Short mmCIF file of C-alpha atoms and ligand atoms in Angstrom, two decimals:
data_model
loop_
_atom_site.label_atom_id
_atom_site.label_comp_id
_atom_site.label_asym_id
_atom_site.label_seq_id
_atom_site.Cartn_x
_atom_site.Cartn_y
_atom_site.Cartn_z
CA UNK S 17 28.97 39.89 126.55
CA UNK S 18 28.88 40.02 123.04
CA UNK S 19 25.06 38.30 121.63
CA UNK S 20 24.96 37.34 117.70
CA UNK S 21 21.91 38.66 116.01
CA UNK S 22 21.11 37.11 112.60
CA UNK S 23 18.76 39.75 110.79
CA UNK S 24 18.33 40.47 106.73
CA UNK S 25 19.81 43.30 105.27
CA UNK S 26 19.14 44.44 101.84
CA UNK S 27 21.94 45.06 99.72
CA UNK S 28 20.64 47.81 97.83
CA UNK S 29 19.22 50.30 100.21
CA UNK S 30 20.67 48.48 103.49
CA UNK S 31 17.44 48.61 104.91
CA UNK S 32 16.62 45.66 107.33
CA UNK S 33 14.64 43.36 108.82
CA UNK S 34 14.52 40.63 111.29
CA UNK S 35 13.45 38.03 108.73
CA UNK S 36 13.57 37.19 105.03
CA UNK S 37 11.48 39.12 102.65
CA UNK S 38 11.41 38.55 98.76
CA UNK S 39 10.40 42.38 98.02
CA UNK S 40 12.45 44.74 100.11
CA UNK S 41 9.73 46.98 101.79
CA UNK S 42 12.88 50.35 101.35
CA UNK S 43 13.09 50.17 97.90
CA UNK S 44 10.80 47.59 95.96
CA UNK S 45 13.70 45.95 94.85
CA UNK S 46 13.40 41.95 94.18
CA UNK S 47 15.94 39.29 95.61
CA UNK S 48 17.75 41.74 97.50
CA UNK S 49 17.73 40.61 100.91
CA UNK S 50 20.86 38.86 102.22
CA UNK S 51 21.45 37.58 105.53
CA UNK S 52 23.84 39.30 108.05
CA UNK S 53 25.08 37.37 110.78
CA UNK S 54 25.68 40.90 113.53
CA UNK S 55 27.45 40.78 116.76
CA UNK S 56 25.97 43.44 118.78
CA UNK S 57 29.11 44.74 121.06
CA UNK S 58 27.62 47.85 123.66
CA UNK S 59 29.89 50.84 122.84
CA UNK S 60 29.41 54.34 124.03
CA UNK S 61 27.82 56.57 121.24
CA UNK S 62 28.86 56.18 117.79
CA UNK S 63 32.27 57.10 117.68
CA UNK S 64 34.52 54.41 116.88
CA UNK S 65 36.63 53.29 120.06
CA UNK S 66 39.92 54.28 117.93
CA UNK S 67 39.50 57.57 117.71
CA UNK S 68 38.14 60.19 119.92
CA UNK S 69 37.95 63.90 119.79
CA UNK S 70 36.37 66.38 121.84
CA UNK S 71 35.44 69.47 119.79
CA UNK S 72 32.57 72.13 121.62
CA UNK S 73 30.09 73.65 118.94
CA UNK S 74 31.96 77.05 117.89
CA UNK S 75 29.85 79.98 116.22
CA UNK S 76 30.47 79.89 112.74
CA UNK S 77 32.06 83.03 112.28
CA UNK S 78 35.05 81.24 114.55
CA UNK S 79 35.29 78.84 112.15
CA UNK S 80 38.53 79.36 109.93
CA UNK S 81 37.45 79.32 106.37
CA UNK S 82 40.08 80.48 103.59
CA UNK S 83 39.77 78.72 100.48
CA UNK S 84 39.59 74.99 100.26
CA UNK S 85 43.30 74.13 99.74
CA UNK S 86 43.21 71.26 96.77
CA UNK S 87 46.07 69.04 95.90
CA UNK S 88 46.26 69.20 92.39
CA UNK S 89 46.81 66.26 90.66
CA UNK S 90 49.24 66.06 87.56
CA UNK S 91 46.12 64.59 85.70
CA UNK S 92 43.68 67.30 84.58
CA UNK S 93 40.73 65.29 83.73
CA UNK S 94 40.85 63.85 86.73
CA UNK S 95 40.59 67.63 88.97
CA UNK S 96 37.88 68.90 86.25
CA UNK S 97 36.04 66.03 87.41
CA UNK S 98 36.70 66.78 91.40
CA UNK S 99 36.60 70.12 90.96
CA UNK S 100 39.94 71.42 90.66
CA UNK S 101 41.85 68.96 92.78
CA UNK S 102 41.80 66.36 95.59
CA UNK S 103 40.62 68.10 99.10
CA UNK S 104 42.29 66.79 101.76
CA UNK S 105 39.90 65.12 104.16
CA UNK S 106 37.67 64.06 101.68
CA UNK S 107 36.48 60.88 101.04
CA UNK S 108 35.91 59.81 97.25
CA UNK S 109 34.41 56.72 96.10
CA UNK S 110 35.07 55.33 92.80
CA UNK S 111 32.95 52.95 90.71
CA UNK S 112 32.83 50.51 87.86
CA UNK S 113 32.87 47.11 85.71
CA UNK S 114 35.75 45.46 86.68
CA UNK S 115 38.50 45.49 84.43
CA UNK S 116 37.81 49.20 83.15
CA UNK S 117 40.75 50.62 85.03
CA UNK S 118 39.83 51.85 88.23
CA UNK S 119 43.19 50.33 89.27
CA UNK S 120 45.54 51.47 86.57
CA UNK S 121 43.67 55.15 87.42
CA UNK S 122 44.28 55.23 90.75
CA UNK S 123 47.96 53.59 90.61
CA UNK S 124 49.00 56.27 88.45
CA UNK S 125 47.41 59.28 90.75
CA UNK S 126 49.09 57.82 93.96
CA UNK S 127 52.45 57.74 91.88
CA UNK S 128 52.05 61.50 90.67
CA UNK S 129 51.22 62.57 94.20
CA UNK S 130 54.05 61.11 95.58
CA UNK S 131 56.43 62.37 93.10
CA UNK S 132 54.89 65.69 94.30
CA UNK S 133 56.55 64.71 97.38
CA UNK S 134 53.10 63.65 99.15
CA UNK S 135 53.01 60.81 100.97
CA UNK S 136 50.74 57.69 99.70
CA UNK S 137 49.36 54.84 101.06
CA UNK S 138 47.72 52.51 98.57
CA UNK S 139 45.89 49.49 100.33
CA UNK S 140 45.08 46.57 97.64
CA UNK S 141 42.88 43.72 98.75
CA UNK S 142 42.43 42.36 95.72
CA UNK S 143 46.39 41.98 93.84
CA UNK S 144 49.09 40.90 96.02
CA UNK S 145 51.95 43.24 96.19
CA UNK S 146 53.86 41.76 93.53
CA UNK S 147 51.22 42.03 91.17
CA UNK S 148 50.91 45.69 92.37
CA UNK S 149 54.52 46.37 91.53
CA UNK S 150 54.69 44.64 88.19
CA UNK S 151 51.48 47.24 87.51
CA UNK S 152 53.61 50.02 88.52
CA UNK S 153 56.46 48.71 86.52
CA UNK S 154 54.34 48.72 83.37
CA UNK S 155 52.98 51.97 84.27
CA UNK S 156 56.01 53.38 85.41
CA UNK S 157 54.86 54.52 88.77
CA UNK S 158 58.19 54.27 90.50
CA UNK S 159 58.50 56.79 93.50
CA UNK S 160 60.01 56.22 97.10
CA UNK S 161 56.92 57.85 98.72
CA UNK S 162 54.28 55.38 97.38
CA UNK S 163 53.53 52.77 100.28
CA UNK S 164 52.19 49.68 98.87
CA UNK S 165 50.23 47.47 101.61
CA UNK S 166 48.70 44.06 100.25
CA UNK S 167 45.96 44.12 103.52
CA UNK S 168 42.09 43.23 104.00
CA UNK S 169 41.75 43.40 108.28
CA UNK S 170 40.67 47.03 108.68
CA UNK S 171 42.79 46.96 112.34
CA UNK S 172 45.92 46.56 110.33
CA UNK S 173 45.19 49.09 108.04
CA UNK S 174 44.80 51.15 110.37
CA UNK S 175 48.74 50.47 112.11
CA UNK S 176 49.35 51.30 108.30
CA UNK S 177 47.57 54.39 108.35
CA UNK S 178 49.24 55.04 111.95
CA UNK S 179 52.62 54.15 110.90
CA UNK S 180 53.03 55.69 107.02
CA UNK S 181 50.95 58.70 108.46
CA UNK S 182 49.85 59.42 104.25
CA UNK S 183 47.89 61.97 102.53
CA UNK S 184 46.34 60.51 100.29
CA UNK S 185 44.96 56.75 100.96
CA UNK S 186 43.55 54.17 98.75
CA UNK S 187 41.45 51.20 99.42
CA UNK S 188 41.08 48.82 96.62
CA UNK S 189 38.75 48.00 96.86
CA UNK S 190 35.78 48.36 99.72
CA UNK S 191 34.28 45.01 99.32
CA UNK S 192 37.24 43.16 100.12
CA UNK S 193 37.85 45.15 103.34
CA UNK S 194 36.70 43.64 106.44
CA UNK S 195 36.26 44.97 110.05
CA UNK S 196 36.95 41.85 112.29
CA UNK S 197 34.68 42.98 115.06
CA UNK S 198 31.76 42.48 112.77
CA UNK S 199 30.62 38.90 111.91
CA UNK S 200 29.42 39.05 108.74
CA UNK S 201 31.27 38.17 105.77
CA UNK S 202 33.69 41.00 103.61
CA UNK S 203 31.51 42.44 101.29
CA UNK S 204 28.28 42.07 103.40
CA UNK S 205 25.76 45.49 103.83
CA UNK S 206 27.18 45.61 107.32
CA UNK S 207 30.70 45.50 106.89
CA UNK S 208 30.77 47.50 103.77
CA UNK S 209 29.00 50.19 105.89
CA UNK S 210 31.25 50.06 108.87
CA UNK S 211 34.08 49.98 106.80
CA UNK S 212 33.19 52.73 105.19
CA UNK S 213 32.18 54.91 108.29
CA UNK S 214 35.30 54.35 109.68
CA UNK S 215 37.00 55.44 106.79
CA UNK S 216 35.03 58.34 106.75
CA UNK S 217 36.11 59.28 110.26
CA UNK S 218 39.42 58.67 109.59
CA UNK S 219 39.81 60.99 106.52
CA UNK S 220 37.90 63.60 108.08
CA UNK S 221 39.80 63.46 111.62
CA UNK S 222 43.41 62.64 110.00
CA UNK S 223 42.88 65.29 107.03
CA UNK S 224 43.55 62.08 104.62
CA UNK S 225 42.09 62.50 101.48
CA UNK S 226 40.88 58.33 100.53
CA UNK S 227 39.45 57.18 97.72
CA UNK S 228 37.80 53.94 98.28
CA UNK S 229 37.12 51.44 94.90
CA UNK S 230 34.15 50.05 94.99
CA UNK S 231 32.69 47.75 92.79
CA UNK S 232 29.38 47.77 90.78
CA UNK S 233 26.13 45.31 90.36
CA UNK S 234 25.20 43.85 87.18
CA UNK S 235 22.62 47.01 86.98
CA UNK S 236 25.66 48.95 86.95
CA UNK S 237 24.93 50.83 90.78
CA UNK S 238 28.02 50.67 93.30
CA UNK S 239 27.64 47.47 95.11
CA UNK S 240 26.50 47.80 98.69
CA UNK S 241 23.98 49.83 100.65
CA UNK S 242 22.56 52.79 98.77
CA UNK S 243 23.88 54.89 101.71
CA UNK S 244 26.95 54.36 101.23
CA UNK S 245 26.94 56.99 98.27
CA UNK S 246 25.14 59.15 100.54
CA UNK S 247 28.18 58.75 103.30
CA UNK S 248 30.92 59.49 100.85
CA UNK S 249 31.82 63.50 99.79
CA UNK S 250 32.35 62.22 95.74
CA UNK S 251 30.90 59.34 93.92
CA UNK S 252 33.02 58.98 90.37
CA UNK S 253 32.21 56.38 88.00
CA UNK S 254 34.80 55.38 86.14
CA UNK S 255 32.63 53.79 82.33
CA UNK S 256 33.41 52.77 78.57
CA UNK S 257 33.15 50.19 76.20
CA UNK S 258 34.89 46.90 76.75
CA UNK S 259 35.68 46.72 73.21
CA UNK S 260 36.81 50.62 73.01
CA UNK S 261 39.97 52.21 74.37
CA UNK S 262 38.55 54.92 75.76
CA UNK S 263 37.25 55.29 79.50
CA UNK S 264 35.18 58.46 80.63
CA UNK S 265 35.32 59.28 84.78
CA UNK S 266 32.19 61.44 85.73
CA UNK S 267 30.84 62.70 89.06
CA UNK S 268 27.09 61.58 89.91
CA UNK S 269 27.74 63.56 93.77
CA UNK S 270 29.90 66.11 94.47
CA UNK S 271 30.32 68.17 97.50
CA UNK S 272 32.67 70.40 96.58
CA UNK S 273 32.04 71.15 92.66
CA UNK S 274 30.07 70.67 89.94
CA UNK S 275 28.57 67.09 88.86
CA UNK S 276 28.59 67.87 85.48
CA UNK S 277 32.51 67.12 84.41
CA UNK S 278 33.83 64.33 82.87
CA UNK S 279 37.03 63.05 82.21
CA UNK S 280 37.80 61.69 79.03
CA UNK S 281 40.63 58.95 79.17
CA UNK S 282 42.30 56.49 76.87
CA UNK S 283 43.70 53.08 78.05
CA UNK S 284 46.95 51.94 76.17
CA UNK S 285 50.06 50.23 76.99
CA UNK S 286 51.65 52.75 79.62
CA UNK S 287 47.55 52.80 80.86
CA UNK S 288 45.66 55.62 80.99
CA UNK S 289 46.07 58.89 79.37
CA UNK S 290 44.48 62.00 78.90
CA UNK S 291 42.38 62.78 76.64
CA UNK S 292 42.23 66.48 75.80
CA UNK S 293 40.47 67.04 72.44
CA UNK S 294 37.84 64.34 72.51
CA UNK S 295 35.87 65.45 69.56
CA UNK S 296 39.10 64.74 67.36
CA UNK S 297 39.05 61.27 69.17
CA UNK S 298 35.56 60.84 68.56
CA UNK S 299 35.54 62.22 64.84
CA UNK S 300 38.83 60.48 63.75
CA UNK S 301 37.07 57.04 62.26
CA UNK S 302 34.21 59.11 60.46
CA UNK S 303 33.50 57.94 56.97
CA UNK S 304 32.62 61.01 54.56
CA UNK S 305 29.92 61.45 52.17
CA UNK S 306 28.02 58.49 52.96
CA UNK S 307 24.28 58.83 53.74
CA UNK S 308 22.92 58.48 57.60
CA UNK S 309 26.15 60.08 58.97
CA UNK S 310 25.89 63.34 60.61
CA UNK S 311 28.21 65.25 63.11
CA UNK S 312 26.35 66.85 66.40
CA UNK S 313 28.33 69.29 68.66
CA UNK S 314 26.99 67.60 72.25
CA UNK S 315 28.24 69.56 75.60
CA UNK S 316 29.57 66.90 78.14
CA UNK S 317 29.45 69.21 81.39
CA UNK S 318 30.98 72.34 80.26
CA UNK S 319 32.94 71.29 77.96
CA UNK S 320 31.73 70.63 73.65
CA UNK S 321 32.07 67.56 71.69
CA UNK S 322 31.98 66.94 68.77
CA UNK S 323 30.12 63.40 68.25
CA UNK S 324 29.06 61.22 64.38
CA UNK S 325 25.73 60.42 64.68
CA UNK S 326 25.19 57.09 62.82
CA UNK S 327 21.20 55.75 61.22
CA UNK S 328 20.37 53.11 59.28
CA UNK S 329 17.09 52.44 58.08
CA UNK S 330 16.07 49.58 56.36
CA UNK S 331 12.99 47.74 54.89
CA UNK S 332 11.60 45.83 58.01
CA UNK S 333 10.87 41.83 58.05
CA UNK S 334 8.64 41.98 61.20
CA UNK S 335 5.12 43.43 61.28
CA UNK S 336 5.93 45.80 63.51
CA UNK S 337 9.64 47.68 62.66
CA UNK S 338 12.71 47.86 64.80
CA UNK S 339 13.89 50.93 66.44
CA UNK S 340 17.01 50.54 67.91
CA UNK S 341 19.23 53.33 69.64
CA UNK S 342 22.59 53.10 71.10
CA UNK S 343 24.06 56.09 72.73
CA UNK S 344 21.17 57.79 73.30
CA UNK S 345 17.72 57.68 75.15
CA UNK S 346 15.05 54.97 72.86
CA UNK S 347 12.08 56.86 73.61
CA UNK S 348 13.64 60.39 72.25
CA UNK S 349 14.58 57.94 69.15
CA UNK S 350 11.20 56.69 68.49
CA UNK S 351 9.69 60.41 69.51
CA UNK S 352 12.32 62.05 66.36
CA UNK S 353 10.65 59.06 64.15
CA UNK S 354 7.40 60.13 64.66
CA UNK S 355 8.08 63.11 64.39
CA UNK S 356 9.38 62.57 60.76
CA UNK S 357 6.93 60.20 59.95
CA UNK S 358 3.68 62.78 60.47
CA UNK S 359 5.72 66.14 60.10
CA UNK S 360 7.70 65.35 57.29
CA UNK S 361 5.70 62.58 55.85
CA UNK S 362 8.44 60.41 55.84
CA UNK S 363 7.08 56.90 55.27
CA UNK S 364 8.72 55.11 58.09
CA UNK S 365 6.11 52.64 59.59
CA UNK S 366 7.54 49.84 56.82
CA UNK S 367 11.35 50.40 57.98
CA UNK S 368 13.70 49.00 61.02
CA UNK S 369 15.57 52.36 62.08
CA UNK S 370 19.01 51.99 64.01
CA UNK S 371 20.82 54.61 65.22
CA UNK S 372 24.08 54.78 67.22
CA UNK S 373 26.27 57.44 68.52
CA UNK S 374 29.43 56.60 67.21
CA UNK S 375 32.09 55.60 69.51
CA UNK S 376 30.19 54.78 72.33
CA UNK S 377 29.92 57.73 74.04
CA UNK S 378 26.37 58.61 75.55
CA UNK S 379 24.56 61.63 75.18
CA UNK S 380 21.36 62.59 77.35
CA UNK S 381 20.74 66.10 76.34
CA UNK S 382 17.88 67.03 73.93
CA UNK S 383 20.37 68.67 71.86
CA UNK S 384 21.60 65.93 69.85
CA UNK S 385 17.47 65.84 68.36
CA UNK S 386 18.20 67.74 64.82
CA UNK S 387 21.33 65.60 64.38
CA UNK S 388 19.97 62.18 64.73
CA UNK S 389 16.84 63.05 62.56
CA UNK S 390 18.83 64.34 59.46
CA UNK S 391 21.14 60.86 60.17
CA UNK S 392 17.54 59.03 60.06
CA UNK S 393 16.11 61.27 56.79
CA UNK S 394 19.47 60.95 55.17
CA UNK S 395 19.73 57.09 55.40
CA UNK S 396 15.99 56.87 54.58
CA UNK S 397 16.80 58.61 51.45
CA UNK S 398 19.78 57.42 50.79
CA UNK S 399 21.45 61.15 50.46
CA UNK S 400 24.46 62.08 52.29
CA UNK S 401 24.45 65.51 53.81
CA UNK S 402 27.34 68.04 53.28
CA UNK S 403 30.84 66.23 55.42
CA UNK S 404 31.34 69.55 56.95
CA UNK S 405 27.76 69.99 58.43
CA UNK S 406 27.13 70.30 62.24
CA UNK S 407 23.73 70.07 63.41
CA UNK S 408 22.41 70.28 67.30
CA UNK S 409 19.02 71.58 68.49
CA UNK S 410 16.27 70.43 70.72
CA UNK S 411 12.87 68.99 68.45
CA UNK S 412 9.46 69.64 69.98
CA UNK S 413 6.43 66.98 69.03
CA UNK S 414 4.96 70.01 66.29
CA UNK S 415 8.03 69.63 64.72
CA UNK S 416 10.08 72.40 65.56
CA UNK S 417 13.25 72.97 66.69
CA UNK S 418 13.69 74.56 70.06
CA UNK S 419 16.52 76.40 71.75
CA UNK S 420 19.50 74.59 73.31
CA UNK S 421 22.16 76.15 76.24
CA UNK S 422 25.71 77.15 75.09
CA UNK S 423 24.92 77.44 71.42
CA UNK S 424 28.22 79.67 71.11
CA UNK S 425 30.24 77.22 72.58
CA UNK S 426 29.39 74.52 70.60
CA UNK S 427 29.43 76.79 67.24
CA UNK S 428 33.22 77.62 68.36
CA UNK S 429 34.00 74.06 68.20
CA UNK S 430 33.46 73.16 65.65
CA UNK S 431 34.95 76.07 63.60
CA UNK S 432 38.11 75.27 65.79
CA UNK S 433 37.85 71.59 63.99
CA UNK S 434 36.78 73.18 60.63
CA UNK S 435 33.48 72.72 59.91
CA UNK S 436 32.47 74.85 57.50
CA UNK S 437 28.54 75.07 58.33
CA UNK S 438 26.21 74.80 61.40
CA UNK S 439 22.23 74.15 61.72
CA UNK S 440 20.99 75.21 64.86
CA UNK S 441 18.13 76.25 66.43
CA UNK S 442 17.30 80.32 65.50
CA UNK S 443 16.12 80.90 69.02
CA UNK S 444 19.87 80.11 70.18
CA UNK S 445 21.49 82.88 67.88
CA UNK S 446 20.38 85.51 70.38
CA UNK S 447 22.45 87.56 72.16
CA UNK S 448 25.90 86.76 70.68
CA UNK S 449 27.81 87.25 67.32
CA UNK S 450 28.88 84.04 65.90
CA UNK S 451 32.77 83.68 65.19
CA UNK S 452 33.82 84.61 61.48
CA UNK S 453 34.58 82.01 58.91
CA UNK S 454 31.73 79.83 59.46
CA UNK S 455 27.93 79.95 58.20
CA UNK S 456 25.38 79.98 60.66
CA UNK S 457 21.98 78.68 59.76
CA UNK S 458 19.61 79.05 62.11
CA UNK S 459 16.21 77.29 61.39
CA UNK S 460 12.51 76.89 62.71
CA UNK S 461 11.19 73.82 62.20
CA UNK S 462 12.63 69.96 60.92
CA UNK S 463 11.37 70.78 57.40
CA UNK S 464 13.68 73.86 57.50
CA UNK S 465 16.70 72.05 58.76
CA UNK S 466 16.03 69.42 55.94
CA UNK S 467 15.61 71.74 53.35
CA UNK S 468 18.96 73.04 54.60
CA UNK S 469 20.59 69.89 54.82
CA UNK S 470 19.84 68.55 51.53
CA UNK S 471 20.12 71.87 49.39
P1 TYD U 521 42.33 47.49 86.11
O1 TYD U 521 42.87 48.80 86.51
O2 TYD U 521 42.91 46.27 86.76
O3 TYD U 521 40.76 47.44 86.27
P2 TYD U 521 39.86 47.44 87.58
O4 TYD U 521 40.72 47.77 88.74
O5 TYD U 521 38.83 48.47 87.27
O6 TYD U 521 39.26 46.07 87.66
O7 TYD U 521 42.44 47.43 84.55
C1 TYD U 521 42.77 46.30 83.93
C2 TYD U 521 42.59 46.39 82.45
O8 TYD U 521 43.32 47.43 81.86
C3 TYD U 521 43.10 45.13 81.88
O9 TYD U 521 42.12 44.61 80.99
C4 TYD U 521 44.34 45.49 81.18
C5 TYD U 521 44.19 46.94 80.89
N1 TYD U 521 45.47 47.68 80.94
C6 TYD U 521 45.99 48.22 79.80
O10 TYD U 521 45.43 48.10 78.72
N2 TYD U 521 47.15 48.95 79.87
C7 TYD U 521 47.83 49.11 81.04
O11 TYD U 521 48.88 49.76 81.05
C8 TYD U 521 47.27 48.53 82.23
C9 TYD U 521 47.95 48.67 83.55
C10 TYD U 521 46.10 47.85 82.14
MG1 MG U 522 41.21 46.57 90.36
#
């Protein structure tokens, strides 16, 4: 006999308790607790009473290995960001705002698998099938071997799963699917984890690769227990600017490559498309010769950009002055001021200081340093730099400019978009020969870069 339980779960970290707490004792969090009404049915062991198997422990050198066969999609920022390809069997979990595309991305995958003759099943609790077709219409996504199911009960998605028998599955999105032997409402800790689970056991028993949507919190984490993302073989989140047309997909987990791809994508009428020369993207609205605009060659994973680094200072109205950074980390901001402000002298106590990485693209590596501090000396004096300057390197609090990782790569870029000049740290020009046809300057200290700059 089945007995309902009513216990608090906490919808960040899922961990629980048998009565309401303001502060979740897991992880700190505030407000999190939510209350789960549970029936508790008595099953044998974990599995799930769909599926059964009955494999014996087998000495690992039994084990078949080979190479992880991946299914290639037709979109190649989409397998840098996997890792060279879907692997069947895994289970991929895709985040973000709503309305940034996660649909339009995964519409158009499940229509260029199936036109590579694989079968697809895409599940969408959230648009009705009509609404899925007119999509597909606009996206022209038109294939005989895309299954379209407009579903929420996880029992008939599974006759779906049964029935189409797909390789590739797609639940959009996990919130809205329920499992109707647990009480609580779609969406809840509990069902999102079952839900999940189940999922998990079907990919891995079926050998169905699924990607499962889910959506975010207003802190920007995937909604639902924190294990879920531990559960799941990727977590992708799929980011950008409202107001911008581009969309970048990157890994934060990734069992079977690297976490440090993105994908660079830009949403138009036919949806998304690849980008695959984003510093041209990224450099194409850059005014030249104005003062406070500088170009920094970034990596993103392994791959260089080319970014404009935008300042703007300005005679402050407060008593104490405005720093502002978009695009990059505040506190490296306000360290690169004071650095300026005692190394250089630069009298920037009296002055609001903005800076923003153009085009709304982040960029967490200390690289970007020498870049956004000739931006900030340039707009302070009001002197533009050279248009065809690129500037990356690492600044320590003594004021000099440390070594960075893949300074060749990011010295080919931007000879490959014409630059005509790179500052860089010195320490980096060892043990390579930079490419012909551009000038290297490789400097010590800030002072040395700005001397450079400004000649
Ligand atoms: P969608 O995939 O529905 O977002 P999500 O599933 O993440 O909530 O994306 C919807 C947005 O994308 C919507 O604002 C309209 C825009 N869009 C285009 O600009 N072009 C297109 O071809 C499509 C299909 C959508
Ligand atoms: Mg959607």
């Amino acid at each position: 006999m089945a007995k309902l339980k009513v216990k608090f779960a906490c919808t960040e970290c899922g961990t629980e308790s048998p009565k309401w707490l303001g502060k979740c004792p897991g992880c700190g969090q505030w407000n999190t607790m939510v209350e789960e009404k549970e029936t508790v049915v008595k099953t044998q062991g974990m599995g799930s009473p769909l599926i059964q198997t009955k494999e014996k422990p087998r000495p690992i050198i039994h084990i078949e290995s080979g190479q992880e066969k991946r299914i290639e999609t037709t979109n190649l920022e989409l397998n840098r960001v996997l890792g060279g390809g879907v692997v069947p069997g895994s289970l991929i979990l895709v985040g973000g705002d709503p309305g940034i595309g996660k649909s339009t991305l995964l519409l158009q995958t499940s229509h260029a698998l199936a036109a590579k003759n694989l079968t697809v099943l895409y599940i969408s609790g959230e648009e009705s099938v009509r609404q899925t077709r007119l999509r597909a219409d606009r996206l022209g996504a038109l294939t005989d071997k895309l299954y379209v199911l407009c579903e929420t009960n996880m029992e008939q998605i599974n006759d779906a799963i049964e029935s189409v028998q797909p390789d590739f599955l797609v639940i959009d999105s996990i919130q809205t699917v329920y499992d109707p032997n647990v009480q609580s409402a779609p969406g809840s800790v509990s069902q999102v984890r079952e839900c999940t689970a189940h999922f998990m056991r079907v990919a891995k028993i079926k050998g169905i690769a699924t990607v499962l949507v889910g959506h975010v919190t207003k802190e920007g984490a995937i909604a639902g227990p924190r294990l879920l993302e531990h559960m799941v073989d990727c977590v992708l989140y799929f980011e950008g600017e409202r107001h911008h047309s581009y969309r970048l997909l990157r890994a934060v987990k990734n069992r079977f490559g690297s976490t440090n791809e993105i994908g660079i994508f830009e949403m138009g009428e036919e949806g998304l498309r690849e980008v695959n020369n984003p510093s041209e993207l990224f450099l194409s609205e850059r005014p030249l010769g104005v003062s406070g605009s500088t170009v920094v060659a970034a990596m993103e994973g392994t791959r260089p950009v080319l970014v404009e680094m935008q300042a703007l200072v300005a005679t402050t109205n407060f008593p104490s002055p405005r720093r502002m950074a978009t695009g990059i980390d505040h506190n490296r901001m306000t360290l690169i001021v004071a650095v300026l402000e005692k190394r250089m002298g630069m009298f920037l106590q009296t002055q609001d200081a903005y800076l923003n990485v153009a085009g709304g693209i982040r960029l967490d590596e200390p690289a970007v340093d020498l870049a956004a501090a000739v931006s900030i000396a340039s707009s302070f004096r009001d002197a533009p730099t050279r248009p065809f300057d690129v500037f990356f390197g690492e600044i320590g609090l003594t004021g000099e400019v440390r070594a960075v990782s893949r300074a060749e790569q990011r010295v080919k870029e931007a000879q490959k978009l014409g630059f005509k000049r790179v500052i860089m740290p010195k320490k980096s020009l060892k043990g390579w020969t930079p490419p012909a046809g551009i000038e290297i300057i490789g400097v010590e200290t800030v002072a040395e870069a700005l001397s450079k700059a400004f000649a």
